[in-house]
XYZ file of C-alpha atoms in Angstrom:
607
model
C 7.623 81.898 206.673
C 9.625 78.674 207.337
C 12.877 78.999 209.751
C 14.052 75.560 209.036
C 14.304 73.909 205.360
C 12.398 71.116 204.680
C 14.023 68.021 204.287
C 14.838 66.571 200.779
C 12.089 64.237 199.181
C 13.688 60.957 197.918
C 14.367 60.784 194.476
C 11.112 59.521 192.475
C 11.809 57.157 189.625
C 8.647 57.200 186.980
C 7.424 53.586 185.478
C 8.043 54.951 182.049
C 11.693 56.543 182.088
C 10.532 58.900 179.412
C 8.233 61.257 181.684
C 11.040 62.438 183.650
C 13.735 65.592 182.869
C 17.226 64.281 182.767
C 18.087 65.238 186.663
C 21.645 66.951 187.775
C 24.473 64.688 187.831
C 25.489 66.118 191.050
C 24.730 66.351 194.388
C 23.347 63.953 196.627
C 21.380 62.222 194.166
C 24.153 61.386 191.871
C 24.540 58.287 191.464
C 20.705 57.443 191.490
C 20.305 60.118 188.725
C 23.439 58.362 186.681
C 21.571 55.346 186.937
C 18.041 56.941 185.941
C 19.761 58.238 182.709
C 20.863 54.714 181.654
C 17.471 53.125 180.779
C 16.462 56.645 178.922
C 16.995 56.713 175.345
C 16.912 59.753 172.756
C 16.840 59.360 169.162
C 20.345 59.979 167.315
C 21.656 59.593 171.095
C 20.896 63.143 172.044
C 18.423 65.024 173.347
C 17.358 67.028 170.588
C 18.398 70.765 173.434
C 21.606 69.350 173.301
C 22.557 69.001 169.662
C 25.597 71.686 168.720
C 24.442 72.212 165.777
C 25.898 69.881 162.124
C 27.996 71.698 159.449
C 28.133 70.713 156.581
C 31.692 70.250 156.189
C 30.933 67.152 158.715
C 28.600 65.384 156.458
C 28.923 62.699 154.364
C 27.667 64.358 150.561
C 28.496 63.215 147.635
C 29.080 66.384 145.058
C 29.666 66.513 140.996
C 28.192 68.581 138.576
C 24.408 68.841 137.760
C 24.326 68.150 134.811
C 20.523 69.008 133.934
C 21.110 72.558 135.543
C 24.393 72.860 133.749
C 22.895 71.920 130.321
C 19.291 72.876 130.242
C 20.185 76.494 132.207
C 23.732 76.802 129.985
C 21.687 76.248 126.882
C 18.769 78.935 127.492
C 21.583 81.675 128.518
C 23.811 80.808 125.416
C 20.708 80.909 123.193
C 19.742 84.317 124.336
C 23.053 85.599 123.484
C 23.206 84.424 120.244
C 19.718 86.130 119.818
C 20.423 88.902 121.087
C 23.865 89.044 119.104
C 21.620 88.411 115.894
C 18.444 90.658 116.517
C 19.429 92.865 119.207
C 16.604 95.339 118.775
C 14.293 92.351 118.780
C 15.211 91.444 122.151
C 14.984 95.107 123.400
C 11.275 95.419 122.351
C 10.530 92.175 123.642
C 12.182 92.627 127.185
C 10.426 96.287 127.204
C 6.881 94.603 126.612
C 7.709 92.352 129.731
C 9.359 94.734 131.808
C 5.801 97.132 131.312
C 3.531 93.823 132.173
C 5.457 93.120 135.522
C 5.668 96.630 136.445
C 1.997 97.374 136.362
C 1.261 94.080 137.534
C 3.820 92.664 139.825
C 5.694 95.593 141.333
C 3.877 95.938 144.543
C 5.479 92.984 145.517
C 9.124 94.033 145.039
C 7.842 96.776 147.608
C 6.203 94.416 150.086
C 9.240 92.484 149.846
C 11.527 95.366 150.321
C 9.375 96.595 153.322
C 8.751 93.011 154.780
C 11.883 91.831 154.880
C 13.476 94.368 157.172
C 10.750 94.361 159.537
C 11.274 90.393 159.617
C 15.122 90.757 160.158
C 15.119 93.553 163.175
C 12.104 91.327 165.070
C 14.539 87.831 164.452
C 17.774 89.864 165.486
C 16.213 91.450 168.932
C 14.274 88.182 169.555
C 15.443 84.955 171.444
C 16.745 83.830 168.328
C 19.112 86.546 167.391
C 21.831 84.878 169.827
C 21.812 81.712 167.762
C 24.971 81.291 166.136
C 25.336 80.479 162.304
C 27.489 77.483 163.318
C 28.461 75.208 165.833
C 28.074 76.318 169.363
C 30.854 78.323 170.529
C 32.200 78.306 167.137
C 34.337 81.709 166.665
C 34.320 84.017 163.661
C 36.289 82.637 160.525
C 37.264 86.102 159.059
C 38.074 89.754 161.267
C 35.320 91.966 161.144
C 37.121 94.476 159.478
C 37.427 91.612 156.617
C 34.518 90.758 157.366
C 33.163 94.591 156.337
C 35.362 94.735 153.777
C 33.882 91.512 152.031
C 30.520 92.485 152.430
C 31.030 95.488 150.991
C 32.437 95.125 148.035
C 30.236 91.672 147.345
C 26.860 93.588 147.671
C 27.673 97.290 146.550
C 30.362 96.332 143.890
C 30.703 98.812 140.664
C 27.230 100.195 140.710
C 27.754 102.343 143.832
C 31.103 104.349 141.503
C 28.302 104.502 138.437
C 25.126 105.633 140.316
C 27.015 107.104 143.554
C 27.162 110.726 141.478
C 24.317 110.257 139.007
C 21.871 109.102 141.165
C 21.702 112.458 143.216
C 22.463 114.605 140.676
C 18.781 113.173 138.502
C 16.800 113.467 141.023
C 17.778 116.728 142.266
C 17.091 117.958 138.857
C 14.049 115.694 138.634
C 12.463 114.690 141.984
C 10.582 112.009 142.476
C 6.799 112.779 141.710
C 4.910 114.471 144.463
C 7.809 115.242 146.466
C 7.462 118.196 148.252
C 10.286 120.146 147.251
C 11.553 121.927 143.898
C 14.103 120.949 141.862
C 17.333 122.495 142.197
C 16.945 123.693 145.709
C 18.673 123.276 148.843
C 15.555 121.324 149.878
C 16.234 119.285 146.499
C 19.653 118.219 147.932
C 18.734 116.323 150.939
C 15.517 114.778 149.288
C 17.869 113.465 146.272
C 20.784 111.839 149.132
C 17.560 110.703 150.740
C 15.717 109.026 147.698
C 19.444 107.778 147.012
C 19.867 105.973 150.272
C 16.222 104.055 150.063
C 17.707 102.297 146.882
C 21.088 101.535 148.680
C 20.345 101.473 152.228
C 18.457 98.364 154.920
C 15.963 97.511 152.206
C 18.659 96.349 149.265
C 20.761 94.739 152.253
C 17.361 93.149 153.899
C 17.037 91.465 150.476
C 20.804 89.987 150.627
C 20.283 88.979 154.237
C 17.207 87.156 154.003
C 19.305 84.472 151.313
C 22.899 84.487 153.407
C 20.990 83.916 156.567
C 18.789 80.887 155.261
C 21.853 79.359 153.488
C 24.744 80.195 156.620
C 22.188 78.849 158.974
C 20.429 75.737 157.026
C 24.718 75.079 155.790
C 26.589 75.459 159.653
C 23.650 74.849 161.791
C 21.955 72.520 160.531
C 24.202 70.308 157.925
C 22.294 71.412 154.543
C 24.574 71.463 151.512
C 24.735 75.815 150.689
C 21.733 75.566 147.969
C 18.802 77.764 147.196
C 16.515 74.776 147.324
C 18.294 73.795 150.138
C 17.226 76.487 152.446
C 13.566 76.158 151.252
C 12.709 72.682 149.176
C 14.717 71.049 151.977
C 13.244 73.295 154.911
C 9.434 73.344 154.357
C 8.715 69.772 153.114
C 11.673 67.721 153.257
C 12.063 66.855 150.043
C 15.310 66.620 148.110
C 18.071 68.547 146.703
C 17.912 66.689 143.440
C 14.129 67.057 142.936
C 12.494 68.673 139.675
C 11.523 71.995 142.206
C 14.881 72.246 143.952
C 16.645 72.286 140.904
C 14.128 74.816 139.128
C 15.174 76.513 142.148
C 18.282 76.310 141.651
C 18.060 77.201 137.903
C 15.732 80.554 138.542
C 18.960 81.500 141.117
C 21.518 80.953 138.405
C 19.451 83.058 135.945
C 18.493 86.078 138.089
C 22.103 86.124 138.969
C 23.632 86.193 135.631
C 21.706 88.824 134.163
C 21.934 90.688 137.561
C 26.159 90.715 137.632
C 25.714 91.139 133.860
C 23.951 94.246 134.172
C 26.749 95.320 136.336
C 29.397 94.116 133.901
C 27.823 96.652 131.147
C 27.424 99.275 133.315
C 30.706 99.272 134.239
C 32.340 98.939 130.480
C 29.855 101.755 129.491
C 31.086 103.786 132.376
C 34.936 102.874 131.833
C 34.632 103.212 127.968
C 33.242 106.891 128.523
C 36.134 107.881 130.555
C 38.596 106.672 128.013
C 36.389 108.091 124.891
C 36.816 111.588 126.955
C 40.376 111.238 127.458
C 41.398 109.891 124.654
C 38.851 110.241 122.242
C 38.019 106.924 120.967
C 34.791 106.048 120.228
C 32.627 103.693 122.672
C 33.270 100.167 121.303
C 36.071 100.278 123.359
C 34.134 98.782 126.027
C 33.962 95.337 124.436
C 37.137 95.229 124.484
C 36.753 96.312 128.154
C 34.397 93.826 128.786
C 36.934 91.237 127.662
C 39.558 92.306 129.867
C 37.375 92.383 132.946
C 36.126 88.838 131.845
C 39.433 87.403 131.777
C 40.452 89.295 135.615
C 37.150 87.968 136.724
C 37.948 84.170 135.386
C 41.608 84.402 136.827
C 39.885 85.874 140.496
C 36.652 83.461 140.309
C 38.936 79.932 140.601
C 41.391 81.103 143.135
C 38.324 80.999 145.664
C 37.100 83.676 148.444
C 39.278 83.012 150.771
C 42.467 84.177 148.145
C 40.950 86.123 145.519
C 37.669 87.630 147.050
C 39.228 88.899 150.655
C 42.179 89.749 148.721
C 40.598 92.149 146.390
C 38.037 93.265 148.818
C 40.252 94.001 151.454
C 41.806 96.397 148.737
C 38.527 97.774 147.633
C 37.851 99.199 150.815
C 41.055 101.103 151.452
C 41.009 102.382 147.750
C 37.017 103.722 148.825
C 38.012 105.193 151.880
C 40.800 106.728 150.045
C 38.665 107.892 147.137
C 35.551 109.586 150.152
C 38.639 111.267 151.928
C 39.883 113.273 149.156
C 36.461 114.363 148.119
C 36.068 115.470 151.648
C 39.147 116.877 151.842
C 39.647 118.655 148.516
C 35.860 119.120 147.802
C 33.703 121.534 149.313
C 34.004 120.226 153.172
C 32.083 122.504 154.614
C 29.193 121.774 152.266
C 29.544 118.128 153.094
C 29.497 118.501 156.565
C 26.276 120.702 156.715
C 24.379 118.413 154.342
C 25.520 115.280 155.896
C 23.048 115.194 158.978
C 20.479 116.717 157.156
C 20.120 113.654 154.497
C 20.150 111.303 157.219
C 17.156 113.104 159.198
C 15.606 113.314 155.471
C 15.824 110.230 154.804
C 14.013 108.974 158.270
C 11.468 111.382 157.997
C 10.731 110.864 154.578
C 10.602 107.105 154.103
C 7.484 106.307 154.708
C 6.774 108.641 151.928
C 9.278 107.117 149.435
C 8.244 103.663 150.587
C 4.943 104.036 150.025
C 4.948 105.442 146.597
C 2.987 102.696 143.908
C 2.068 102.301 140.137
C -1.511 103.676 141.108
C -0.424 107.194 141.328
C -0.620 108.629 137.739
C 1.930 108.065 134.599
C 4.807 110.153 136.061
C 4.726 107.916 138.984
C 4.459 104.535 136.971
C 7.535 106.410 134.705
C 9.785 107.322 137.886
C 9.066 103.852 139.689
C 9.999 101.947 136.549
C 13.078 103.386 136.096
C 14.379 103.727 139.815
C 12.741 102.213 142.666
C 11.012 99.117 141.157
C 14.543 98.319 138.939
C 16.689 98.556 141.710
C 14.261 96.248 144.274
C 14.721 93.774 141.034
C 18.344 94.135 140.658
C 18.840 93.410 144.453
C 17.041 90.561 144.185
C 18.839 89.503 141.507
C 21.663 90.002 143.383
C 20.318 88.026 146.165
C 21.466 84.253 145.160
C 25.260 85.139 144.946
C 25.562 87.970 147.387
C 23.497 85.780 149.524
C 26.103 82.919 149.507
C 28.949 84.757 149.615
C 27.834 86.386 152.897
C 26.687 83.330 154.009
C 30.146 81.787 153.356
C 31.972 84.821 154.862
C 29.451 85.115 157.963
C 30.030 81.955 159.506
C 30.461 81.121 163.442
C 28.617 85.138 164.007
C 25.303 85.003 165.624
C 21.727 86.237 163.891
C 22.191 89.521 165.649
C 25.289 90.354 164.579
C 24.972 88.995 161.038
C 21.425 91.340 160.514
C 23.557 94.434 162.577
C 26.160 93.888 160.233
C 24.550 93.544 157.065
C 21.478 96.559 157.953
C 25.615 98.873 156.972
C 38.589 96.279 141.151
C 34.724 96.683 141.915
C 33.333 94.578 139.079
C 35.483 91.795 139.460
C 35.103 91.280 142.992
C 31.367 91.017 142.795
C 31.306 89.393 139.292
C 33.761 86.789 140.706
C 31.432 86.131 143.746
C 28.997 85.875 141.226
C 30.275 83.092 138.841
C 31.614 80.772 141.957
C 27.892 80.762 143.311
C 26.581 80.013 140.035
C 29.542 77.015 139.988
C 28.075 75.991 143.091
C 24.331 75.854 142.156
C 25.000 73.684 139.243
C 27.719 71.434 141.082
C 24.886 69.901 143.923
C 26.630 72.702 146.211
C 30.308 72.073 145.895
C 32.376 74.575 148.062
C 35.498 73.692 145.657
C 33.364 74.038 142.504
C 35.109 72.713 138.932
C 36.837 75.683 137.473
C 36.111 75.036 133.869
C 31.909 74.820 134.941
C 33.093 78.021 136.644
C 34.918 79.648 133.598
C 31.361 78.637 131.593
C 29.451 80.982 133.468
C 32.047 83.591 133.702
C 31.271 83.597 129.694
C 27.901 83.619 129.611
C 27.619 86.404 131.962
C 30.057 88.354 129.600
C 27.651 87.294 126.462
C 24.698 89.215 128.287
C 26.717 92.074 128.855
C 27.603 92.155 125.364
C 23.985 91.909 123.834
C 23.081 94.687 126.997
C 26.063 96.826 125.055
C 24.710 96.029 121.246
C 21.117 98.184 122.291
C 23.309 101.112 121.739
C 23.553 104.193 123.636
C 20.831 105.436 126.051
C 19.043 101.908 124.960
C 21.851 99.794 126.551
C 20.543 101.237 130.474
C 17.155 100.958 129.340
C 17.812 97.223 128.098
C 19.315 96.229 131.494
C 16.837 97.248 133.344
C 14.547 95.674 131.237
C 16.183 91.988 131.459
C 16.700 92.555 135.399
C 13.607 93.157 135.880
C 12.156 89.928 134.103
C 14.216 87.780 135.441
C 14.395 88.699 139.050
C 10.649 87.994 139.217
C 10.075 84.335 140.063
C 12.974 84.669 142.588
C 10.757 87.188 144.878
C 8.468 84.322 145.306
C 11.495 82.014 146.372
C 12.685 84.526 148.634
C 8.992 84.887 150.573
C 9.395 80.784 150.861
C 12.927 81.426 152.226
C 11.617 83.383 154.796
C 9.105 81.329 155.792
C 11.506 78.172 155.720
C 14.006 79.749 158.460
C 11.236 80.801 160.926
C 10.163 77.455 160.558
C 13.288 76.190 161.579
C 14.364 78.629 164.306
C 11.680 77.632 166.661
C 13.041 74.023 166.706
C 16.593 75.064 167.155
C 18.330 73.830 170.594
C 18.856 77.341 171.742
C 15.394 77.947 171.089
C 14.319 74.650 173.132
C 16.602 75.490 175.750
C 14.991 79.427 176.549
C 11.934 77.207 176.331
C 12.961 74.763 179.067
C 15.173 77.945 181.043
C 12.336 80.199 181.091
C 10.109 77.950 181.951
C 12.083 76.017 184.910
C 13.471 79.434 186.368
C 9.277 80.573 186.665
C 7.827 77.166 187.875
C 10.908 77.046 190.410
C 10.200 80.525 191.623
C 7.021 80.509 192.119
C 7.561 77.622 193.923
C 10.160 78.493 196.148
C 8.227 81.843 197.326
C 5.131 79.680 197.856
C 6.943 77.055 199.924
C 9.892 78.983 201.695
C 8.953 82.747 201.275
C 12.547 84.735 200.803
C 15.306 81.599 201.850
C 15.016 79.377 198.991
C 17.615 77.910 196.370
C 16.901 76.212 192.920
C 17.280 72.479 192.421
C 17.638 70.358 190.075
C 15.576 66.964 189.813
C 13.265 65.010 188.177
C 9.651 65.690 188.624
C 6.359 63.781 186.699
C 5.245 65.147 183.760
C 1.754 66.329 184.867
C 3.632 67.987 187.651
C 3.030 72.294 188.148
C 6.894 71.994 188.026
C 7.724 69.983 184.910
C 9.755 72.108 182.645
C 9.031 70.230 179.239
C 6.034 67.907 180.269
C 4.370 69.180 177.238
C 7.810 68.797 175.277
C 8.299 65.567 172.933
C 12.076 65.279 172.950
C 11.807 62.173 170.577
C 9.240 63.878 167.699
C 10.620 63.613 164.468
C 10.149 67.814 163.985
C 12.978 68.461 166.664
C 15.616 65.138 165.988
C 14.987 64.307 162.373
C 17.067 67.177 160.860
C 20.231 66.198 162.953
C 20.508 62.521 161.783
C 23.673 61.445 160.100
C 23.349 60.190 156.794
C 26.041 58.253 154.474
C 26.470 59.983 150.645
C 23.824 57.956 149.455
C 21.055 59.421 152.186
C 21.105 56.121 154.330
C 20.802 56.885 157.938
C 24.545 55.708 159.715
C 25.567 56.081 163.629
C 27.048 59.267 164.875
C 29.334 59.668 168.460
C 28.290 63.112 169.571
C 30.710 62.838 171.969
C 33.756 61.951 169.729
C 32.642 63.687 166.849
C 32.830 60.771 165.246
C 30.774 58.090 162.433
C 30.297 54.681 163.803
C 30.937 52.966 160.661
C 31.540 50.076 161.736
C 28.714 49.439 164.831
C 25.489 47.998 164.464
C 22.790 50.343 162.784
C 20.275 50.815 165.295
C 17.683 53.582 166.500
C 18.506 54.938 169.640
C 21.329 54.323 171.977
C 21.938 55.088 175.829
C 21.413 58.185 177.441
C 23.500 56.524 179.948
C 26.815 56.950 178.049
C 27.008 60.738 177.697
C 29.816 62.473 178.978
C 29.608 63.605 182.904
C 28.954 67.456 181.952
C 27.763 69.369 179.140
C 31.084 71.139 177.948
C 30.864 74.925 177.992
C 30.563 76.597 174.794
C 33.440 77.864 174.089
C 35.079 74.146 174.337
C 33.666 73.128 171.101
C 35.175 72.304 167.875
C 33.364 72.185 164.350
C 33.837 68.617 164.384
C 33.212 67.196 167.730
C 30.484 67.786 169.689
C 28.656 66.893 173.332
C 26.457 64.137 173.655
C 24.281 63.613 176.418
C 20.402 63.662 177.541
């Protein structure tokens, strides 16, 4: 072991200023290292490890209203109205034929989805990448997290929880599921039905919404994407544009699942209110047009005020009235009953979901019968959901890292989700525009009311068949957008600066260690300096800093897509400066603020 330290090697200066790590701009190389970092330039004028992130909101975009979404996607939905309006049972035979093709053919992959998806979330949320933030760095929360619950809430459960939360149970403890191994109407036959009941409401439905409001929060905070379904995979995986024939089929499939999803909602809840009234009052059940209207006109009134008036407003309220509402059932029900069978449908529904999971279309009639009705509709119906519940968290989730956004998530109804609902729509077929033109709003507010009222014209126990039907159908082609999603924001993780920077920290921290025992056994301290690329201690020698797969998605662009100058340091477009590629390294600030000392709209610059 070494009693004295060595004494300091003189600062080496490579030929090519490019093969050396930006050195510390302390100590008693200082001003040699200030002077190193002068002649090095980065593309975009910072080292891609040292880019804050871009939101959106900072961007130069140019929005107005698609109008080949608005008119091709308006038409289709306003024709099928006026069909279904004019041959209602036509449309119900016709969406039952379809809805038997895709479950014997395509529902295996609403399950792989459904299975896939959380097992992708929990690895990304535990990984290196679940401290990434869904923003700028050090950005803080926008909303409480009690708002923050309350939103997500009542944006992904909405209606269907108050129409299913009783009847759910109460059918399959009557009817299990086939092969499970209890009997009907048994004590056993409890805990399996709050079980079963769970699988359809619990991680899977929520992995489903996450996967969207995770792409779009981190492709529209992070990285300066307008808050688009093609935008978080057309945009991702091959760069191409927002305006392109696939985005905007993209787009279009997203506005279609979604409308027939919240309109599925819309009839369930008129069918649900109208019953109540008919038993009250005795009127007969075309009061729920009439219901429909009303709830139309609420959701019109809610949709333009915005989320950040009418959505935390109302959800904020929907939570106290449900905590209200599961207090006096505990209270005034049977509590003792609740709190024995409480723990055992939560170790139920652990032990048993493999088994529930795993259940498929190849196991006999019953099976195909049970699937179609329950498990395989609701995987559809979530990911019909997905596009609008998606946003809406996405919207609501900003400045929270990956972890807590996937923790959080994996936990006056209608009109708070059907109002979530029509603004997203507004969005998709406005190029993205958070302040979306009320009247293209109000459109889609109708059309989604139209569905609901064809759903209602089936008649009786037809009208719950029907929407399952149309749910069905049209949430197909959006599973295949969601696996692309997927893929598109594990894509884009890896190049993220916090990734790069674990990269460079873990690897500088084990090079200098090993080092230091080698050299100086016990007594050793880490420095900071610049080292040649080929060197056992070169942190990124393998690293390209200037490849266009880590700097290209932070370049500024004017509305037209033209690349313009951005001050990283001010926060700030150089409008009026000479366009050119790179600028010097050597005019970065003196330190790299710390995180919490950024704002959304400055940021550090520096190599």
């Amino acid at each position: 072991m070494n009693s004295t330290a060595a004494p300091e090697p003189p600062l080496r200066v490579p030929e090519d200023p490019r093969e050396a790590a930006p050195p510390s701009r302390s100590g008693p190389y200082g001003a040699q290292a200030r002077q190193f970092l002068r002649d090095i330039t980065y593309p975009h004028s910072i080292h891609p490890a040292l880019v804050p992130g871009v939101s959106v909101e900072d961007q130069k975009i140019r929005y107005g209203v698609d109008r080949w979404i608005l008119v091709v996607v308006g038409a289709l939905i306003v024709g099928f109205v006026v069909w279904g309006i004019a041959a209602p049972a036509q449309v119900f035979a016709v969406s039952g034929a379809a809805l038997t093709w895709v479950m014997q053919n395509l529902a295996w992959m609403f399950s792989v989805l459904a299975i896939g998806l959380v097992l992708l979330l929990v690895v990304l949320a535990f990984s290196r990448y679940g401290r990434i933030p869904l923003g700028l760095d050090g950005e803080k929360p926008e909303y409480s997290t009690a708002s923050w619950a309350a939103m997500l809430f009542a944006a992904g459960i909405g209606i269907g929880i108050i129409s299913f939360g009783p009847f759910e149970p109460l059918t399959y403890y009557l009817s299990p599921r086939p092969g499970a191994p209890y009997e009907p109407g048994t004590a056993e036959a409890m805990k399996g039905a709050m079980a079963q009941s769970a699988l359809h409401w619990g991680v899977n439905a929520w992995a489903i919404y996450a996967i969207v409001g995770l792409s779009v929060a981190y492709v529209s905070y992070r990285r300066g994407k307008v808050p688009l379904m093609s935008g978080a995979v057309v945009v991702s995986l091959w760069g191409g544009s927002t305006a392109s024939p696939a985005a905007r089929i993209i787009d279009g499939l997203a506005i279609i699942a979604t409308l027939f999803g919240t309109a599925a909602t819309l009839g369930i809840g008129a069918l649900q209110i109208a019953r109540g009234v008919e038993v009250v009052s005795g009127t007969g059940n075309s009061i729920a047009l009439i219901i429909i209207m009303v709830l139309t006109i609420g959701t019109i009134i809610s949709a333009v005020s915005g989320v950040a008036r009418g959505i935390r407003w109302l959800s904020n309220i929907n939570m106290v009235l449900s905590i209200a509402l599961a207090v006096f059932f505990f209270v005034v029900g049977p509590t003792v009953f609740l709190i024995n069978i409480i723990p055992g449908a939560i170790l139920e529904y652990v032990s048993t979901m493999p088994a529930m999971l795993s259940a498929n279309m190849s196991k006999g009639e019953s099976m195909q019968a049970f699937l179609s009705a329950w498990t395989g509709f609701y995987w559809a119906w979530w990911v019909s959901w997905a596009p609008f519940v998606g946003v809406v968290v996405a919207k609501i989730s900003r400045g929270r890292t990956i972890r807590q956004f996937v923790l959080g998530v994996l936990a006056i109804f209608f009109i708070t989700t059907a109002d979530s609902a029509s603004i997203v729509n507004s969005q998709l077929s406005q190029k993205g525009n958070p302040e979306p033109n009320r009247l293209v709003t109000a459109f889609w507010v109708l059309c989604m009311a139209g569905i609901a009222v064809v759903i209602l014209l089936f008649g009786g126990k037809n009208a719950l068949q029907g929407l399952q039907n149309l749910v069905a159908v049209t949430a197909t082609p959006f599973e295949i957008i969601l696996v692309l999603m997927a893929v598109a924001l594990v894509k884009l993780l890896r190049t993220d600066p916090i990734a790069i920077r674990d990269r460079f920290q873990a690897v500088a921290v084990e090079n200098a260690v090993k080092h230091g025992v080698r050299e100086y056994g016990d007594s050793f301290a880490l420095a900071v300096e610049p080292t040649d690329p080929g060197d056992a201690r070169a942190t990124g020698g393998e690293f390209d800093s200037t490849a266009e797969e880590v700097t290209e998605w932070y370049v500024r662009t004017d509305e037209d897509g033209n690349p313009v100058e951005f001050d990283y340091e001010t926060g700030e477009y150089l409008e009026d400066a000479e366009p050119v590629d790179t600028v010097s390294a050597g005019d970065a600030p003196e330190a790299l603020p710390a995180d919490g000392d950024q704002g959304r709209s400055s940021a550090p610059s520096g190599a």
